[in-house]
C-alpha cells in the first residue's frame, strides 16, 4: 500500500457543523484539520475517507501493530475499546484522511506517532446515512 504523508483532508459539512458545536477546546491537530480541509456535502464524500462514526484500521508505522478504531464524539469515547474521540490528538489527526495516507499526532509528553490508515471498514455516508 502506498504511504502518503499529506495535509489534504476531506470533511463533510454535517461533521463540521456538529464538531463546531462541541463545548470543549480543540487540539492543535483538529484546528489544523479544519484549516486544511475541503468541505463537501455528506453524499459527495469519498467512501475511503475517515468521517465521524467511521470504523477503520490503522497500522502504526513504528511497531507495525494494527488497530481497529471508530472515530466518535467525546461523549461516546472509550479508547480501550477503540472508540476514539475526535477531540483527542489521535482522532483529530485521522479525521478527513483517506485510506492509504499517514496520520501523525503527538502524545501529551510530545512523543510523535505515525500510522497508515489501512482500510475503511464502515463509513456512514458510504452506507447512505447522511444524518447520524
XYZ file of C-alpha atoms in Angstrom:
132
model
C 0.000 0.000 0.000
C 1.311 3.416 -0.921
C 2.011 5.590 2.116
C 1.357 9.293 1.783
C 2.018 11.900 4.437
C -0.272 14.680 3.324
C -2.189 17.552 4.816
C -5.010 17.018 2.304
C -8.331 16.451 4.048
C -11.960 15.943 3.032
C -14.697 16.667 5.529
C -18.416 16.707 5.189
C -20.398 19.772 6.144
C -22.543 17.890 8.680
C -19.461 16.714 10.604
C -18.177 20.295 10.626
C -21.478 21.626 11.995
C -21.571 19.044 14.788
C -17.907 19.388 15.727
C -18.279 23.172 15.829
C -20.998 22.800 18.483
C -18.791 20.803 20.864
C -18.180 22.768 24.030
C -14.524 21.866 24.519
C -11.134 23.151 23.418
C -9.903 21.774 20.105
C -6.475 20.116 19.998
C -3.965 21.621 17.543
C -4.437 18.598 15.255
C -8.146 19.359 14.886
C -7.550 23.048 14.233
C -5.051 22.061 11.524
C -7.545 19.607 10.021
C -10.279 22.233 9.900
C -7.917 24.814 8.417
C -6.762 22.478 5.619
C -9.941 20.581 4.798
C -12.054 20.698 1.700
C -15.674 20.755 2.901
C -18.222 18.904 0.820
C -21.777 17.612 1.146
C -22.074 14.300 3.026
C -23.387 12.491 -0.060
C -20.300 13.599 -2.028
C -17.644 12.423 0.439
C -15.418 9.663 -0.997
C -16.023 6.246 0.584
C -12.350 5.872 1.545
C -12.268 8.922 3.856
C -12.448 8.771 7.672
C -15.583 10.648 8.768
C -17.379 10.781 12.099
C -18.591 7.331 13.189
C -16.369 5.599 10.634
C -14.831 2.251 11.537
C -11.346 1.696 10.125
C -7.993 0.032 10.686
C -4.638 1.694 11.155
C -1.136 0.264 11.165
C 1.312 2.044 13.441
C 4.458 2.621 11.418
C 6.983 2.063 14.210
C 5.533 -1.026 15.893
C 3.642 -2.490 12.933
C 0.642 -3.132 15.174
C -2.817 -2.996 13.624
C -5.734 -1.407 15.462
C -9.422 -1.199 14.635
C -10.827 2.204 15.602
C -14.074 4.131 15.393
C -13.965 7.928 15.290
C -16.609 9.301 17.631
C -17.758 12.322 19.589
C -16.304 12.834 23.089
C -19.413 11.521 24.891
C -19.021 8.145 23.133
C -15.251 7.793 23.537
C -13.885 4.581 25.068
C -10.232 4.434 23.967
C -9.638 0.976 25.456
C -12.402 -0.361 23.171
C -11.194 1.540 20.102
C -13.740 4.384 20.270
C -11.528 7.432 19.681
C -12.764 10.977 20.312
C -12.404 13.493 17.517
C -11.092 15.872 20.208
C -8.152 13.603 21.023
C -4.879 14.143 19.160
C -5.248 10.698 17.553
C -8.854 11.236 16.475
C -8.232 14.740 15.184
C -5.266 13.548 13.132
C -7.380 10.849 11.453
C -10.492 12.890 10.618
C -10.819 13.604 6.915
C -7.893 11.467 5.790
C -8.103 8.874 3.032
C -7.179 5.214 3.321
C -3.533 4.778 2.371
C -2.389 8.054 3.902
C -0.322 8.555 7.033
C -1.663 10.341 10.089
C 0.669 11.971 12.606
C -0.041 13.013 16.196
C 1.800 13.816 19.405
C 1.164 12.349 22.838
C 0.847 14.718 25.813
C 4.572 14.200 26.524
C 5.441 15.271 22.967
C 6.217 11.838 21.518
C 5.385 11.697 17.791
C 3.353 8.813 16.369
C 2.592 7.860 12.776
C 0.049 5.395 11.416
C -1.179 4.391 7.985
C -4.931 4.301 7.545
C -5.146 0.809 6.121
C -8.842 0.335 5.376
C -12.229 1.947 5.926
C -14.457 -0.861 7.203
C -17.599 1.261 7.591
C -18.408 4.851 6.730
C -21.938 6.173 7.405
C -22.022 8.247 4.231
C -20.994 5.302 2.032
C -23.942 3.402 3.530
C -26.356 6.168 2.569
C -26.572 7.600 6.096
C -26.174 11.350 5.816
C -27.751 12.311 9.143
C -26.049 10.439 12.018
